[in-house]
Amino acid sequence: MISQNPRKLPVRRFPGQLAQPPSLIGMKRGRAGRSISAPELQCRSPGCHQVISLPSRSEHCSSDDGNETTSADEKIAAQHNSLLGSQLSPAQAIDLQQLLRERFSCWSDGIEYTAPPEDRLLPRKRFKALQWDSGLSRAEEEEDSEEEFVVVSHPECKKAFLHLACPFFINAPEKYQQCLFKDDFDSIETLIKHLLRHHNRPLYCPTCRKTFRTLIDRDDHALENACKRNAKAQLDGLTESQKAKLIKRDRYYLGEATRWSCIWSTVFPDSEQPQSPYLDDGNGLSASMVRDFWTADGQRVISDFLAGKDIPTDGNNAAYHTICHTALATLMDWVFKQDSRSSSLTSNG
């Protein structure tokens, strides 16, 4: 069972934090809670805002030496830099990456992530900023402001709800780490859509359990009648029956955590329920923080940066979308590396 009481997570810090956090922009999520009659795989509304899907990666690795990165990380970083370099000059790309890192480090300083209350049914904002409560009435504050006092500003108290996790990622984090890059789950509805879109069971031979990309390949294999029975091979992904159950069994009034537990029971009926349905540690929490920063402040930072360089920032501009897409992926790579280095230093210390 998931605890009803939100739990406070450790404050996350990154190198290069600024003295003062930038102002935050509020965000609204799409309305959740309606029943899904069929998988809605495309957003057709003119004003629809979709979560940016990042390039898929099987895993993020770190070497034994905290000052070195693996060849896989270097290759990915080179690809991202190449994409940014095709839209910006090398100096501009470096400046943008550094700016985003500084803003994220400042934004993430002191933020607290908690599990949403189980009985919460209304759509919510994943991230909210609560101003410091000085304890004075407005009249007293205005009166004091007229005097010649040195004003000491208090930092914002930033709180956010944990993001939902993909059951496949919870079951096998290393194998399904790319789920962190594909989607951000702000509701049970978006999670179900992700499962229907990205976790189909592949075509396979019922005898040897070999998988195939096309029906023709599978049928040709079956006609050869040369394979041997293999009952031990495990097949990942959802069957058609499981996909139907995901939609049919979902009940909005049950609450978010209970609905997620029902999804787990459908996807992994023979496995024990996890302690939490949320991304509450490791790369999962880091990915959630990056996405919250991106929604609250990241895209505005890019727009302001490009405007200062006289680069078009029209939302329909292909170059702008490429810059945003690549900058987000690059920032997430950097945050993951910081986490890996911090973990390495902690274990060695």
XYZ file of C-alpha atoms in Angstrom:
349
model
C 0.000 0.000 0.000
C 1.124 3.526 -0.696
C 1.326 5.852 2.250
C -1.282 8.578 2.344
C 1.204 11.010 3.892
C 3.522 12.808 1.466
C 7.146 12.185 2.228
C 9.848 14.770 1.945
C 12.667 13.919 -0.419
C 16.248 15.073 0.053
C 17.129 18.439 -1.417
C 18.911 17.970 -4.720
C 21.820 20.249 -5.581
C 23.906 20.577 -8.681
C 27.190 22.362 -9.281
C 27.157 25.907 -10.522
C 23.996 27.026 -8.717
C 23.090 30.699 -8.908
C 22.439 32.928 -5.945
C 18.834 33.694 -6.801
C 16.275 31.503 -8.539
C 14.643 32.798 -11.728
C 10.979 33.650 -11.732
C 8.707 30.716 -12.447
C 5.951 30.468 -14.974
C 2.805 28.600 -14.016
C 1.607 25.749 -16.178
C -1.588 23.950 -16.816
C -1.972 20.301 -17.629
C -4.546 18.742 -19.859
C -7.735 17.755 -18.067
C -7.518 14.259 -16.710
C -10.094 11.871 -15.442
C -12.232 11.083 -18.447
C -12.660 7.495 -19.540
C -10.667 6.221 -22.500
C -12.876 4.544 -25.044
C -10.026 3.978 -27.497
C -6.318 4.841 -27.545
C -5.950 8.457 -28.575
C -2.546 8.396 -30.099
C -2.541 11.830 -31.698
C -3.312 15.313 -30.392
C -5.434 17.071 -32.998
C -6.447 20.247 -31.166
C -4.789 23.364 -32.615
C -3.666 24.571 -29.198
C -2.575 21.243 -27.830
C 0.743 21.162 -25.987
C 2.454 17.798 -26.130
C 5.306 16.612 -23.974
C 8.536 16.495 -25.933
C 9.584 12.915 -26.573
C 13.328 12.509 -26.302
C 15.576 10.280 -28.379
C 15.359 6.732 -27.058
C 18.349 5.287 -25.251
C 18.708 1.868 -23.764
C 20.718 3.043 -20.770
C 22.936 5.727 -19.294
C 26.317 4.421 -18.207
C 29.106 5.854 -16.130
C 32.704 4.717 -15.916
C 34.466 3.821 -12.706
C 36.339 7.115 -12.862
C 33.952 9.954 -12.032
C 35.924 12.319 -14.294
C 35.425 10.188 -17.384
C 32.398 9.282 -19.467
C 31.730 6.175 -21.484
C 31.972 6.098 -25.250
C 28.189 5.756 -25.405
C 27.700 8.993 -23.466
C 30.277 10.747 -25.621
C 28.565 9.563 -28.788
C 25.171 10.801 -27.607
C 26.636 14.134 -26.526
C 28.312 14.481 -29.924
C 25.003 13.820 -31.681
C 23.238 16.445 -29.577
C 26.003 18.982 -30.161
C 25.857 18.249 -33.875
C 22.110 18.903 -33.953
C 22.498 22.142 -32.022
C 25.438 23.095 -34.208
C 23.280 22.771 -37.313
C 20.973 25.490 -35.943
C 23.370 27.593 -33.844
C 27.019 28.503 -34.045
C 29.333 26.411 -31.817
C 29.723 29.321 -29.410
C 25.958 29.893 -29.271
C 25.281 26.199 -28.621
C 27.767 26.162 -25.728
C 26.320 29.363 -24.271
C 22.776 27.967 -24.450
C 23.760 24.689 -22.792
C 25.573 26.514 -19.998
C 22.637 28.881 -19.471
C 20.167 26.008 -19.181
C 22.423 24.163 -16.730
C 22.741 27.236 -14.525
C 19.010 27.938 -14.604
C 18.143 24.324 -13.836
C 20.652 24.159 -10.976
C 19.148 27.296 -9.463
C 15.571 26.126 -10.068
C 16.166 22.710 -8.501
C 17.822 24.094 -5.370
C 15.524 23.397 -2.422
C 12.629 21.888 -4.353
C 10.627 19.232 -2.503
C 8.845 16.331 -4.223
C 6.006 14.511 -2.478
C 3.488 11.849 -3.423
C 0.036 13.283 -4.211
C -2.749 12.499 -1.716
C -4.535 9.270 -2.525
C -7.998 10.822 -2.344
C -7.165 13.586 -4.827
C -9.444 13.257 -7.827
C -9.249 16.659 -9.500
C -6.654 17.353 -12.198
C -3.547 18.845 -10.627
C -0.492 20.842 -11.440
C 2.633 18.750 -10.980
C 4.661 21.790 -9.972
C 3.738 24.786 -7.871
C 5.705 27.609 -6.234
C 4.611 28.769 -2.802
C 5.843 32.207 -1.771
C 7.426 32.571 1.646
C 4.896 33.533 4.316
C 6.365 36.415 6.320
C 3.731 36.202 9.055
C 2.871 39.905 8.733
C -0.380 41.373 7.537
C -0.342 43.267 4.239
C -0.933 46.572 6.047
C 2.038 45.972 8.346
C 4.244 45.048 5.388
C 3.272 48.200 3.500
C 3.899 50.341 6.585
C 7.298 48.795 7.164
C 8.246 49.213 3.525
C 7.993 52.989 3.864
C 10.756 52.981 6.476
C 14.400 52.843 5.497
C 15.033 49.226 6.344
C 17.197 46.729 4.543
C 14.794 44.260 2.942
C 15.850 40.623 3.119
C 13.982 38.496 0.594
C 13.222 34.902 1.492
C 13.640 32.130 -1.084
C 10.624 30.593 -2.698
C 9.330 27.370 -1.205
C 9.038 25.120 -4.233
C 6.994 21.959 -4.042
C 6.018 19.447 -6.668
C 4.171 16.168 -6.998
C 6.068 13.061 -7.994
C 5.508 11.826 -11.541
C 3.897 8.499 -12.326
C 6.189 5.668 -13.424
C 5.819 3.247 -16.306
C 5.272 -0.264 -14.842
C 7.817 -1.705 -17.279
C 10.440 0.753 -16.003
C 9.669 -0.153 -12.375
C 9.937 -3.860 -13.210
C 13.216 -3.571 -15.150
C 14.780 -0.078 -14.859
C 17.919 -0.783 -16.874
C 16.040 -2.416 -19.733
C 13.270 0.183 -19.975
C 15.116 3.359 -19.052
C 14.121 4.837 -22.390
C 10.568 5.155 -21.018
C 11.914 8.165 -19.107
C 12.652 9.841 -22.433
C 9.571 8.891 -24.410
C 6.817 10.387 -22.248
C 5.997 12.259 -19.064
C 2.992 10.842 -17.235
C 0.915 13.598 -15.671
C -2.151 11.360 -15.375
C -3.249 7.735 -15.545
C -4.697 8.484 -18.988
C -1.314 9.486 -20.431
C 0.264 6.407 -18.848
C -2.275 4.086 -20.473
C -1.684 5.746 -23.846
C 2.060 5.198 -23.414
C 1.540 1.511 -22.638
C -0.712 1.031 -25.652
C 1.705 2.835 -27.952
C 5.108 1.634 -26.805
C 4.650 -1.730 -25.089
C 2.940 -3.981 -27.595
C 4.047 -7.599 -27.532
C 5.955 -8.296 -30.765
C 4.903 -10.889 -33.303
C 6.282 -14.268 -32.268
C 6.264 -17.957 -33.032
C 4.068 -19.776 -30.474
C 6.394 -22.788 -30.635
C 9.907 -21.387 -30.184
C 8.938 -17.868 -29.044
C 11.170 -16.217 -31.628
C 10.020 -12.667 -32.425
C 9.492 -11.145 -35.878
C 8.982 -7.691 -37.307
C 6.335 -8.621 -39.890
C 3.562 -11.158 -40.307
C 5.181 -12.439 -43.494
C 8.426 -13.222 -41.677
C 6.559 -15.062 -38.952
C 4.436 -17.042 -41.408
C 7.493 -18.012 -43.458
C 9.139 -19.232 -40.269
C 6.060 -21.267 -39.319
C 5.885 -22.874 -42.775
C 9.443 -24.123 -42.395
C 8.279 -26.156 -39.376
C 11.871 -26.517 -38.200
C 11.834 -24.884 -34.761
C 11.681 -26.569 -31.369
C 9.350 -25.818 -28.486
C 10.759 -23.310 -26.013
C 8.461 -22.665 -23.072
C 11.129 -20.868 -21.030
C 11.544 -17.860 -23.298
C 9.963 -14.756 -21.767
C 8.069 -12.374 -24.027
C 7.811 -8.733 -23.040
C 4.927 -6.502 -23.964
C 1.150 -6.441 -23.741
C -1.167 -8.949 -25.346
C -4.374 -7.808 -27.016
C -6.285 -9.114 -24.009
C -4.172 -7.082 -21.599
C -4.605 -3.923 -23.666
C -8.366 -4.336 -23.597
C -8.291 -4.832 -19.817
C -6.264 -1.655 -19.314
C -9.101 0.368 -20.797
C -12.013 -1.638 -19.431
C -10.829 -1.889 -15.818
C -9.780 1.728 -15.333
C -12.042 3.641 -12.922
C -11.415 7.329 -12.311
C -13.118 7.396 -8.917
C -10.641 4.900 -7.452
C -7.880 7.483 -7.134
C -4.508 7.703 -8.846
C -2.475 5.232 -6.776
C -5.223 2.597 -6.783
C -5.698 2.969 -10.534
C -1.953 2.501 -11.038
C -2.073 -0.649 -8.900
C -4.816 -2.006 -11.164
C -2.610 -1.313 -14.174
C 0.272 -3.180 -12.551
C -1.964 -6.169 -11.822
C -2.970 -6.255 -15.481
C 0.554 -5.870 -16.871
C 2.361 -8.113 -14.347
C -0.337 -10.317 -12.782
C 2.164 -12.669 -11.131
C 4.441 -9.998 -9.645
C 4.280 -8.311 -6.260
C 3.026 -4.735 -6.176
C 5.805 -2.118 -5.896
C 5.964 0.141 -2.865
C 5.270 3.260 -4.924
C 3.817 4.036 -8.368
C 5.965 7.161 -8.637
C 9.431 8.080 -9.874
C 10.782 8.895 -6.437
C 14.541 8.361 -6.780
C 17.476 7.965 -9.155
C 17.190 8.812 -12.822
C 13.412 8.666 -12.624
C 13.250 11.591 -10.208
C 15.933 13.450 -12.163
C 13.959 13.094 -15.396
C 10.844 14.406 -13.635
C 12.736 17.430 -12.329
C 14.107 18.267 -15.767
C 10.647 18.053 -17.318
C 9.116 20.232 -14.591
C 11.851 22.807 -15.073
C 11.337 22.671 -18.815
C 7.618 23.317 -18.535
C 8.013 26.038 -15.935
C 11.034 27.902 -17.286
C 13.104 26.008 -19.862
C 11.337 26.931 -23.068
C 11.105 30.576 -22.009
C 14.863 30.587 -21.417
C 15.423 29.309 -24.946
C 12.990 31.818 -26.472
C 14.697 34.718 -24.683
C 18.128 33.432 -25.684
C 17.172 33.086 -29.348
C 15.433 36.460 -29.377
C 18.665 38.037 -28.182
C 20.463 36.391 -31.118
C 17.797 37.487 -33.653
C 16.887 33.851 -34.324
C 13.171 33.220 -35.139
C 11.226 31.753 -32.214
C 7.939 31.030 -33.961
C 6.351 27.945 -32.411
C 5.808 26.494 -35.887
C 9.436 27.032 -36.900
C 11.219 23.724 -37.545
C 14.586 25.094 -36.434
C 13.086 26.262 -33.132
C 11.594 22.826 -32.468
C 14.944 21.180 -33.233
C 16.753 23.481 -30.818
C 14.207 22.863 -28.030
C 14.165 19.113 -28.621
C 17.943 18.782 -28.598
C 18.524 21.211 -25.732
C 16.131 19.255 -23.509
C 17.850 15.955 -24.323
C 21.277 17.495 -23.701
C 20.182 18.923 -20.359
C 18.785 15.577 -19.229
C 22.039 13.830 -20.219
C 23.988 16.342 -18.161
C 21.764 15.915 -15.086
C 22.078 12.128 -15.292
C 25.869 12.439 -15.403
C 25.842 14.717 -12.360
C 23.781 12.126 -10.488
C 26.147 9.348 -11.532
C 29.210 11.283 -10.404
C 27.577 12.214 -7.093
C 26.668 8.573 -6.463
C 30.212 7.487 -7.312
C 31.724 10.031 -4.923
C 29.305 8.992 -2.178
C 30.099 5.295 -2.559
C 33.850 5.938 -2.648
C 33.676 8.277 0.327
